[in-house]
Amino acid sequence: MSDDSTTQCLLFPGIFRKPVVAEFDQREGSSDGGALLLKAADRRYGLVAGLASCLRDERQAGKVDHSLRELVAQRVFSIACGYPDANDSARLSGDPIHKLLLERDPIEGRDLASQPTLSRFENGVGVKELYRMGEFLADSVIRRHAKRLRHRAYRVTIDLDPTDDPTHGAQQLSFFNGHYDTWCYLPVMGFVSFNDEAEQYLCAAVLRPGNVPASVGAVAMLRRLVRMIRHHLPGVRTRVRLDGGFAHPAVLEFLDAQPKLEYVVAMAKNAVLKRVAETGMRRARQLSRRSGKTEHIYGEVLYKAGKWPGQRRVIIKAEVVRAAEKEPRDNPRFVITNMQQSPQWIYEHVYCQRGDIENRIKELHDLEIDRTSCSNFWANQFRVLLTAAAYVLMQELRLRAAGTACARAQVCMLRERLLKLGARVLVSVRRVVVHLPASFPFLPAFRRVALALGAATG
């Protein structure tokens, strides 16, 4: 049975005092009324136009119905609203709000691009274009926050972290990864944070084959990010935090060579370091036996690995972990650093803060950055960048929601609270009116975000 022949109403008898009929006949309606905020946020960044400018349009002009800018906008806005697949365009092509976001007449305007058009678009982007898009995304984020802080930042922190992207098909460069026990890609995400702010802003998302070490590509990413930070914030101190997978000699040599750059890089334990940490471990075991709780002792050592040109300072955390109904477990940790503060302060106030990156990466998975189902590797990289752009806009909304109930909401919750609003769109000669529900529970947060993004009261 086709959709056209199915009923357009539902009857709920015997539930309420009177029969209730739900009719699906609101052709001027949309369930994404709050997505107007995405358009306002993009105006501050210029992400859609900038990303589109990185692409080359080799189509015949007379046969083009959808510009590259419109195609980029359609994908970025739909991903932010919870529609990660090109297939979703079949249900969104006539949505008045999504047409409005692309600056078309929401009622009479041409429908949005179809799934085949979007698939051809995703598979037609080249490597050089993807590189330019990645550079533009990173530069836009750093420039945006430099302007927000009025170029008064005193420290910028860079965090890199890989994540698994399981694959389920014949995707190019999908390999089995023993650590994650699955066939996957292994993308790496780059974040920047400013001064002592809690938020970590996504600025880079690079898809990689599933069998590469974590450190592959790290030097190139760090070099570009450090250069951009120093361009937009001259004289600022840079701090880099990395987990143990990045403790590669080439990465450490790059970090040592940079002026005004601090770093903390976790390091895998080995026999030498475990022997050095044994004194602290004995003390931690004694404290743990007395207290019956997890205990730790901090120390440090000047250490030279076989491939290092010289000694580096290594922070030691000698820890004994206790959990209910389990035997105590030794858990020594090691962090390489060029910072001068005490071991405890460096570990607890600098290195441990990078743990919040896991929450940002979880949000990216909630936004389905791992929906890399194209056969072509570079088409999947393009999808990753489009999702990253959508996430950047969502972070802008969260930033503007400061002081409201949405100030620290996860991205999926932010979408539900601010974007998923039933709306009716009416078009007159002079204006477009979007009718939103008066009983909307997060109206104060919506109003505050809208005003912060340039809306005016009327």
Short mmCIF file of C-alpha atoms in Angstrom, two decimals:
data_model
loop_
_atom_site.label_atom_id
_atom_site.label_comp_id
_atom_site.label_asym_id
_atom_site.label_seq_id
_atom_site.Cartn_x
_atom_site.Cartn_y
_atom_site.Cartn_z
CA MET A 1 0.00 0.00 0.00
CA SER A 2 1.46 3.38 -0.96
CA ASP A 3 1.72 6.33 1.39
CA ASP A 4 -0.79 8.22 -0.76
CA SER A 5 -3.50 5.61 -0.14
CA THR A 6 -3.04 5.35 3.62
CA THR A 7 -5.25 7.25 6.02
CA GLN A 8 -4.25 10.84 6.85
CA CYS A 9 -5.91 10.79 10.25
CA LEU A 10 -5.91 8.69 13.41
CA LEU A 11 -8.85 8.12 15.74
CA PHE A 12 -8.43 7.71 19.50
CA PRO A 13 -11.81 6.43 20.75
CA GLY A 14 -12.52 5.60 24.36
CA ILE A 15 -9.46 7.42 25.72
CA PHE A 16 -10.88 10.89 26.31
CA ARG A 17 -14.39 12.14 27.07
CA LYS A 18 -14.88 12.87 23.41
CA PRO A 19 -13.37 11.01 20.45
CA VAL A 20 -10.06 12.58 19.43
CA VAL A 21 -9.01 12.69 15.79
CA ALA A 22 -5.41 13.45 14.76
CA GLU A 23 -5.30 14.69 11.18
CA PHE A 24 -2.04 14.96 9.23
CA ASP A 25 -3.15 17.78 6.97
CA GLN A 26 -0.99 20.71 8.07
CA ARG A 27 0.90 21.34 4.83
CA GLU A 28 2.38 24.58 6.15
CA GLY A 29 3.62 22.83 9.29
CA SER A 30 7.03 21.58 10.43
CA SER A 31 8.39 19.81 13.49
CA ASP A 32 11.68 21.76 13.29
CA GLY A 33 10.46 25.29 13.95
CA GLY A 34 13.38 26.08 16.26
CA ALA A 35 15.90 25.41 13.46
CA LEU A 36 15.70 29.14 12.73
CA LEU A 37 18.35 29.40 15.44
CA LEU A 38 20.74 27.35 13.29
CA LYS A 39 20.46 29.87 10.49
CA ALA A 40 21.14 32.69 12.94
CA ALA A 41 24.16 30.85 14.36
CA ASP A 42 25.54 30.19 10.89
CA ARG A 43 25.32 33.90 10.11
CA ARG A 44 27.84 34.52 12.92
CA TYR A 45 30.22 31.86 11.62
CA GLY A 46 29.58 31.90 7.88
CA LEU A 47 30.24 28.16 7.97
CA VAL A 48 27.90 27.10 5.18
CA ALA A 49 29.11 29.73 2.71
CA GLY A 50 32.74 29.17 3.66
CA LEU A 51 32.59 25.40 3.32
CA ALA A 52 30.80 25.71 -0.02
CA SER A 53 33.46 28.12 -1.27
CA CYS A 54 36.05 25.36 -0.80
CA LEU A 55 34.29 23.20 -3.40
CA ARG A 56 34.56 23.28 -7.18
CA ASP A 57 31.35 23.09 -9.17
CA GLU A 58 32.00 21.22 -12.41
CA ARG A 59 28.34 20.70 -13.27
CA GLN A 60 26.74 22.17 -16.39
CA ALA A 61 25.25 25.49 -15.30
CA GLY A 62 22.07 25.06 -17.32
CA LYS A 63 21.25 21.78 -15.56
CA VAL A 64 21.84 22.90 -11.98
CA ASP A 65 18.78 23.14 -9.72
CA HIS A 66 20.63 23.24 -6.38
CA SER A 67 23.77 25.31 -5.80
CA LEU A 68 26.69 23.91 -3.84
CA ARG A 69 25.89 26.33 -1.03
CA GLU A 70 22.32 25.01 -0.87
CA LEU A 71 23.49 21.41 -0.84
CA VAL A 72 25.95 22.09 1.99
CA ALA A 73 23.29 24.00 3.93
CA GLN A 74 20.71 21.26 3.44
CA ARG A 75 23.04 18.60 4.81
CA VAL A 76 24.43 20.64 7.72
CA PHE A 77 21.04 21.88 8.94
CA SER A 78 19.34 18.50 8.54
CA ILE A 79 22.14 16.73 10.44
CA ALA A 80 21.80 19.23 13.28
CA CYS A 81 18.04 18.55 13.37
CA GLY A 82 18.57 14.80 13.64
CA TYR A 83 18.47 13.64 10.03
CA PRO A 84 21.96 12.25 9.31
CA ASP A 85 21.20 10.32 6.13
CA ALA A 86 20.73 11.59 2.60
CA ASN A 87 17.68 9.29 2.52
CA ASP A 88 15.99 11.66 4.96
CA SER A 89 15.68 14.22 2.17
CA ALA A 90 12.71 12.26 0.82
CA ARG A 91 10.78 13.28 3.94
CA LEU A 92 12.23 16.79 4.25
CA SER A 93 12.17 18.01 0.66
CA GLY A 94 8.90 19.91 1.11
CA ASP A 95 9.33 20.92 4.77
CA PRO A 96 8.64 24.69 4.94
CA ILE A 97 11.21 25.37 7.68
CA HIS A 98 13.99 23.53 5.88
CA LYS A 99 13.15 25.37 2.67
CA LEU A 100 13.18 28.64 4.60
CA LEU A 101 16.66 27.82 5.95
CA LEU A 102 17.85 27.63 2.35
CA GLU A 103 16.27 31.04 1.66
CA ARG A 104 13.50 29.63 -0.50
CA ASP A 105 9.84 30.48 -0.28
CA PRO A 106 8.67 28.02 2.40
CA ILE A 107 5.35 27.33 0.66
CA GLU A 108 5.78 27.94 -3.06
CA GLY A 109 9.54 27.50 -3.28
CA ARG A 110 11.23 24.62 -5.09
CA ASP A 111 11.65 21.44 -3.05
CA LEU A 112 15.03 20.54 -1.59
CA ALA A 113 17.53 18.21 -3.25
CA SER A 114 16.65 14.54 -3.46
CA GLN A 115 18.65 11.61 -2.09
CA PRO A 116 20.29 10.76 -5.46
CA THR A 117 21.40 14.39 -5.85
CA LEU A 118 22.87 14.47 -2.36
CA SER A 119 24.62 11.12 -2.85
CA ARG A 120 26.23 12.31 -6.08
CA PHE A 121 27.24 15.48 -4.28
CA GLU A 122 28.88 13.60 -1.39
CA ASN A 123 30.76 11.27 -3.72
CA GLY A 124 31.99 14.04 -5.99
CA VAL A 125 34.20 15.92 -3.52
CA GLY A 126 37.97 15.59 -4.00
CA VAL A 127 40.84 15.31 -1.55
CA LYS A 128 42.11 18.88 -2.04
CA GLU A 129 38.62 20.26 -1.47
CA LEU A 130 38.28 18.25 1.73
CA TYR A 131 41.63 19.59 2.95
CA ARG A 132 40.48 23.17 2.29
CA MET A 133 37.22 22.51 4.10
CA GLY A 134 39.04 21.12 7.13
CA GLU A 135 41.32 24.15 7.23
CA PHE A 136 38.36 26.52 6.92
CA LEU A 137 36.47 24.79 9.74
CA ALA A 138 39.41 25.01 12.15
CA ASP A 139 40.22 28.61 11.23
CA SER A 140 36.56 29.64 11.59
CA VAL A 141 36.26 28.22 15.11
CA ILE A 142 39.49 29.79 16.35
CA ARG A 143 38.70 33.13 14.68
CA ARG A 144 35.16 33.13 16.10
CA HIS A 145 36.31 32.65 19.69
CA ALA A 146 39.23 35.04 19.36
CA LYS A 147 36.68 37.68 18.38
CA ARG A 148 34.33 36.63 21.20
CA LEU A 149 37.12 37.03 23.73
CA ARG A 150 38.19 40.30 22.07
CA HIS A 151 41.63 38.79 21.48
CA ARG A 152 42.30 38.76 25.24
CA ALA A 153 42.84 35.04 25.69
CA TYR A 154 45.92 34.19 27.74
CA ARG A 155 45.87 30.42 27.11
CA VAL A 156 44.47 28.11 24.45
CA THR A 157 44.37 24.37 25.12
CA ILE A 158 44.40 21.83 22.31
CA ASP A 159 43.04 18.33 22.87
CA LEU A 160 43.26 15.52 20.32
CA ASP A 161 41.46 12.24 20.83
CA PRO A 162 40.70 9.27 18.55
CA THR A 163 37.42 7.40 18.57
CA ASP A 164 36.11 4.28 16.91
CA ASP A 165 33.71 4.44 13.98
CA PRO A 166 32.40 0.88 13.38
CA THR A 167 31.78 -0.01 9.75
CA HIS A 168 29.22 -2.45 8.42
CA GLY A 169 29.90 -3.07 4.76
CA ALA A 170 32.53 -2.68 2.09
CA GLN A 171 33.76 0.80 2.97
CA GLN A 172 37.20 1.70 1.66
CA LEU A 173 40.01 1.58 4.25
CA SER A 174 37.85 -0.13 6.84
CA PHE A 175 40.07 -2.48 8.86
CA PHE A 176 39.77 -4.70 11.91
CA ASN A 177 41.00 -2.96 15.07
CA GLY A 178 41.97 -5.32 17.86
CA HIS A 179 41.60 -2.67 20.58
CA TYR A 180 37.96 -1.99 19.68
CA ASP A 181 37.37 -5.59 18.51
CA THR A 182 35.54 -4.50 15.37
CA TRP A 183 35.95 -3.41 11.77
CA CYS A 184 36.07 0.35 11.83
CA TYR A 185 37.52 3.69 10.90
CA LEU A 186 39.59 5.51 13.52
CA PRO A 187 38.83 9.25 13.21
CA VAL A 188 40.67 11.77 15.37
CA MET A 189 38.91 14.83 16.77
CA GLY A 190 40.58 18.11 17.66
CA PHE A 191 39.20 20.52 20.26
CA VAL A 192 40.28 23.92 21.56
CA SER A 193 39.37 25.56 24.86
CA PHE A 194 40.14 29.06 26.03
CA ASN A 195 41.53 30.28 29.35
CA ASP A 196 39.74 28.36 32.12
CA GLU A 197 36.43 27.84 30.30
CA ALA A 198 34.84 24.41 30.65
CA GLU A 199 33.63 24.08 27.05
CA GLN A 200 35.90 22.41 24.50
CA TYR A 201 35.10 23.53 20.97
CA LEU A 202 35.41 21.11 18.08
CA CYS A 203 37.76 22.45 15.42
CA ALA A 204 38.99 19.39 13.50
CA ALA A 205 37.62 16.00 12.48
CA VAL A 206 39.83 13.75 10.37
CA LEU A 207 38.74 10.30 9.26
CA ARG A 208 41.50 7.66 9.22
CA PRO A 209 41.77 3.96 8.31
CA GLY A 210 40.83 1.60 11.10
CA ASN A 211 44.29 0.10 11.56
CA VAL A 212 46.41 3.24 12.05
CA PRO A 213 48.20 4.09 15.32
CA ALA A 214 46.65 6.96 17.26
CA SER A 215 49.59 9.25 16.51
CA VAL A 216 49.23 9.14 12.70
CA GLY A 217 48.55 12.65 11.41
CA ALA A 218 48.90 14.22 14.86
CA VAL A 219 51.93 16.38 14.02
CA ALA A 220 50.25 17.82 10.93
CA MET A 221 47.07 18.61 12.88
CA LEU A 222 48.96 20.20 15.75
CA ARG A 223 51.12 22.24 13.39
CA ARG A 224 48.08 23.71 11.64
CA LEU A 225 46.20 24.41 14.85
CA VAL A 226 49.17 26.05 16.56
CA ARG A 227 49.75 28.22 13.49
CA MET A 228 46.10 29.35 13.40
CA ILE A 229 46.00 30.06 17.13
CA ARG A 230 49.11 32.22 16.94
CA HIS A 231 47.75 34.04 13.91
CA HIS A 232 44.47 34.98 15.59
CA LEU A 233 45.83 35.33 19.14
CA PRO A 234 49.44 36.55 18.92
CA GLY A 235 51.49 35.96 22.06
CA VAL A 236 49.01 33.53 23.61
CA ARG A 237 50.35 30.54 25.55
CA THR A 238 49.37 27.20 24.04
CA ARG A 239 48.81 24.00 25.99
CA VAL A 240 48.49 20.53 24.43
CA ARG A 241 46.93 17.53 26.19
CA LEU A 242 47.15 14.06 24.65
CA ASP A 243 46.51 10.49 25.73
CA GLY A 244 49.04 7.68 25.63
CA GLY A 245 48.46 6.79 22.00
CA PHE A 246 50.10 10.06 20.93
CA ALA A 247 53.35 9.52 22.88
CA HIS A 248 55.34 9.05 19.68
CA PRO A 249 58.89 10.47 19.36
CA ALA A 250 57.88 12.64 16.37
CA VAL A 251 54.98 14.18 18.29
CA LEU A 252 57.13 14.90 21.35
CA GLU A 253 59.91 16.41 19.23
CA PHE A 254 57.40 18.73 17.57
CA LEU A 255 56.01 19.83 20.94
CA ASP A 256 59.49 20.45 22.39
CA ALA A 257 60.41 22.62 19.41
CA GLN A 258 57.48 25.04 19.85
CA PRO A 259 58.03 28.28 21.82
CA LYS A 260 55.52 29.16 24.54
CA LEU A 261 53.90 25.73 24.37
CA GLU A 262 53.14 23.51 27.37
CA TYR A 263 52.21 19.88 27.02
CA VAL A 264 51.05 16.89 29.03
CA VAL A 265 51.11 13.56 27.20
CA ALA A 266 50.20 10.25 28.82
CA MET A 267 52.69 7.43 28.41
CA ALA A 268 52.19 3.67 28.48
CA LYS A 269 53.81 1.88 31.40
CA ASN A 270 56.92 -0.20 30.85
CA ALA A 271 59.28 -2.22 33.02
CA VAL A 272 61.64 0.70 33.71
CA LEU A 273 58.89 3.12 34.73
CA LYS A 274 57.13 0.51 36.84
CA ARG A 275 60.40 -0.13 38.67
CA VAL A 276 60.88 3.61 39.28
CA ALA A 277 57.30 3.88 40.55
CA GLU A 278 57.60 0.94 42.95
CA THR A 279 58.57 3.09 45.96
CA GLY A 280 55.42 5.17 45.53
CA MET A 281 53.34 2.05 44.91
CA ARG A 282 54.46 0.54 48.24
CA ARG A 283 53.44 3.71 50.05
CA ALA A 284 50.08 3.80 48.21
CA ARG A 285 49.40 0.16 49.18
CA GLN A 286 50.08 0.96 52.84
CA LEU A 287 47.72 3.96 52.75
CA SER A 288 45.05 1.93 50.97
CA ARG A 289 45.23 -0.91 53.54
CA ARG A 290 44.79 1.56 56.39
CA SER A 291 41.94 3.55 54.83
CA GLY A 292 40.22 0.77 52.87
CA LYS A 293 39.88 3.24 49.98
CA THR A 294 41.61 4.10 46.72
CA GLU A 295 44.85 5.96 47.46
CA HIS A 296 47.56 7.51 45.34
CA ILE A 297 50.98 9.10 45.66
CA TYR A 298 52.59 11.50 43.18
CA GLY A 299 56.22 11.61 42.13
CA GLU A 300 58.41 12.40 39.14
CA VAL A 301 61.51 11.22 37.32
CA LEU A 302 63.77 12.38 34.49
CA TYR A 303 63.43 9.60 31.97
CA LYS A 304 64.91 8.87 28.54
CA ALA A 305 63.26 6.31 26.29
CA GLY A 306 65.37 4.54 23.70
CA LYS A 307 64.32 6.76 20.74
CA TRP A 308 64.30 10.05 22.64
CA PRO A 309 67.14 12.53 22.04
CA GLY A 310 67.35 13.32 25.75
CA GLN A 311 65.63 13.15 29.12
CA ARG A 312 62.10 14.38 29.69
CA ARG A 313 60.18 14.98 32.88
CA VAL A 314 57.70 12.18 33.63
CA ILE A 315 55.01 12.62 36.30
CA ILE A 316 54.24 9.43 38.26
CA LYS A 317 50.88 8.69 39.81
CA ALA A 318 51.27 5.61 42.00
CA GLU A 319 47.71 4.49 42.65
CA VAL A 320 45.97 1.53 44.28
CA VAL A 321 42.35 1.18 43.23
CA ARG A 322 39.77 -0.41 45.53
CA ALA A 323 36.26 -1.36 44.43
CA ALA A 324 33.49 -3.15 46.29
CA GLU A 325 33.92 -6.95 46.36
CA LYS A 326 37.13 -6.80 44.33
CA GLU A 327 40.78 -7.21 45.18
CA PRO A 328 42.92 -4.04 45.35
CA ARG A 329 44.52 -3.28 41.98
CA ASP A 330 47.76 -1.45 41.25
CA ASN A 331 47.22 1.35 38.73
CA PRO A 332 50.44 3.32 38.09
CA ARG A 333 50.06 6.17 35.58
CA PHE A 334 52.72 8.21 33.77
CA VAL A 335 52.53 11.61 32.06
CA ILE A 336 55.28 13.31 30.07
CA THR A 337 55.39 17.09 30.48
CA ASN A 338 57.54 20.18 30.08
CA MET A 339 55.56 22.10 32.73
CA GLN A 340 57.25 23.16 35.96
CA GLN A 341 54.44 22.92 38.53
CA SER A 342 54.13 20.17 41.13
CA PRO A 343 53.30 16.64 39.91
CA GLN A 344 49.99 16.60 41.76
CA TRP A 345 48.87 19.96 40.36
CA ILE A 346 49.84 19.02 36.79
CA TYR A 347 48.04 15.69 36.95
CA GLU A 348 44.88 16.80 38.72
CA HIS A 349 44.43 20.32 37.35
CA VAL A 350 45.75 19.89 33.82
CA TYR A 351 45.85 16.31 32.62
CA CYS A 352 42.65 15.05 34.28
CA GLN A 353 40.63 17.88 32.72
CA ARG A 354 41.03 16.28 29.31
CA GLY A 355 38.63 13.56 30.47
CA ASP A 356 35.73 15.83 29.54
CA ILE A 357 36.67 15.23 25.90
CA GLU A 358 34.85 11.91 26.22
CA ASN A 359 31.61 13.83 26.71
CA ARG A 360 32.22 15.89 23.56
CA ILE A 361 32.93 12.74 21.55
CA LYS A 362 29.79 11.11 22.94
CA GLU A 363 27.84 14.12 21.69
CA LEU A 364 29.38 13.71 18.26
CA HIS A 365 28.25 10.10 18.22
CA ASP A 366 24.78 11.28 19.30
CA LEU A 367 24.88 13.56 16.25
CA GLU A 368 25.84 10.39 14.32
CA ILE A 369 29.24 11.47 13.08
CA ASP A 370 29.84 7.72 12.68
CA ARG A 371 27.18 7.44 9.94
CA THR A 372 29.95 6.77 7.41
CA SER A 373 28.07 4.34 5.21
CA CYS A 374 29.39 5.46 1.81
CA SER A 375 31.62 2.99 -0.04
CA ASN A 376 34.09 5.76 -0.90
CA PHE A 377 36.48 6.80 1.90
CA TRP A 378 36.58 10.46 0.88
CA ALA A 379 32.79 10.65 0.71
CA ASN A 380 32.78 9.45 4.31
CA GLN A 381 35.33 12.11 5.24
CA PHE A 382 33.00 14.67 3.69
CA ARG A 383 30.15 13.38 5.86
CA VAL A 384 32.36 13.68 8.93
CA LEU A 385 33.12 17.33 8.09
CA LEU A 386 29.45 18.14 7.50
CA THR A 387 28.57 16.61 10.88
CA ALA A 388 31.41 18.54 12.50
CA ALA A 389 30.00 21.77 11.05
CA ALA A 390 26.56 20.91 12.45
CA TYR A 391 28.13 20.27 15.87
CA VAL A 392 29.94 23.62 15.76
CA LEU A 393 26.59 25.36 15.23
CA MET A 394 25.06 23.41 18.11
CA GLN A 395 27.94 24.45 20.37
CA GLU A 396 27.25 28.06 19.38
CA LEU A 397 23.64 27.65 20.49
CA ARG A 398 24.79 26.19 23.81
CA LEU A 399 27.22 29.06 24.30
CA ARG A 400 24.42 31.56 23.73
CA ALA A 401 22.18 29.69 26.18
CA ALA A 402 24.41 30.65 29.13
CA GLY A 403 22.38 31.29 32.26
CA THR A 404 19.40 29.22 31.10
CA ALA A 405 18.19 25.65 31.59
CA CYS A 406 20.02 24.75 28.36
CA ALA A 407 23.42 26.11 29.35
CA ARG A 408 25.04 22.70 29.87
CA ALA A 409 22.58 20.49 28.02
CA GLN A 410 23.98 17.72 25.87
CA VAL A 411 23.58 18.29 22.14
CA CYS A 412 20.77 15.74 21.78
CA MET A 413 18.89 17.43 24.63
CA LEU A 414 19.61 20.86 23.18
CA ARG A 415 18.05 19.71 19.92
CA GLU A 416 14.94 18.44 21.70
CA ARG A 417 14.55 21.62 23.73
CA LEU A 418 15.30 24.30 21.15
CA LEU A 419 14.93 22.89 17.64
CA LYS A 420 12.11 20.34 17.79
CA LEU A 421 9.21 22.77 17.88
CA GLY A 422 5.94 22.31 16.06
CA ALA A 423 5.53 25.29 13.77
CA ARG A 424 3.09 26.66 11.22
CA VAL A 425 4.52 28.85 8.48
CA LEU A 426 2.44 31.57 6.83
CA VAL A 427 3.70 33.69 3.94
CA SER A 428 2.33 37.10 3.01
CA VAL A 429 3.52 39.67 0.50
CA ARG A 430 5.75 41.40 3.02
CA ARG A 431 6.88 38.75 5.48
CA VAL A 432 7.06 35.15 6.62
CA VAL A 433 5.46 34.38 9.99
CA VAL A 434 6.45 31.23 11.89
CA HIS A 435 3.85 30.39 14.51
CA LEU A 436 5.38 28.53 17.48
CA PRO A 437 3.56 27.10 20.53
CA ALA A 438 2.82 29.56 23.32
CA SER A 439 3.13 26.79 25.93
CA PHE A 440 6.71 25.97 24.93
CA PRO A 441 8.48 25.15 28.27
CA PHE A 442 11.92 26.36 27.17
CA LEU A 443 10.75 29.68 25.75
CA PRO A 444 13.06 31.75 28.04
CA ALA A 445 16.12 29.85 26.77
CA PHE A 446 14.94 30.07 23.16
CA ARG A 447 14.34 33.81 23.49
CA ARG A 448 17.73 34.39 25.08
CA VAL A 449 19.58 32.43 22.37
CA ALA A 450 17.64 34.18 19.62
CA LEU A 451 18.38 37.64 20.99
CA ALA A 452 22.06 36.77 21.44
CA LEU A 453 22.19 35.71 17.79
CA GLY A 454 20.77 38.99 16.52
CA ALA A 455 17.00 38.68 16.79
CA ALA A 456 15.02 41.71 17.93
CA THR A 457 11.90 41.94 20.06
CA GLY A 458 8.75 43.08 18.32
#
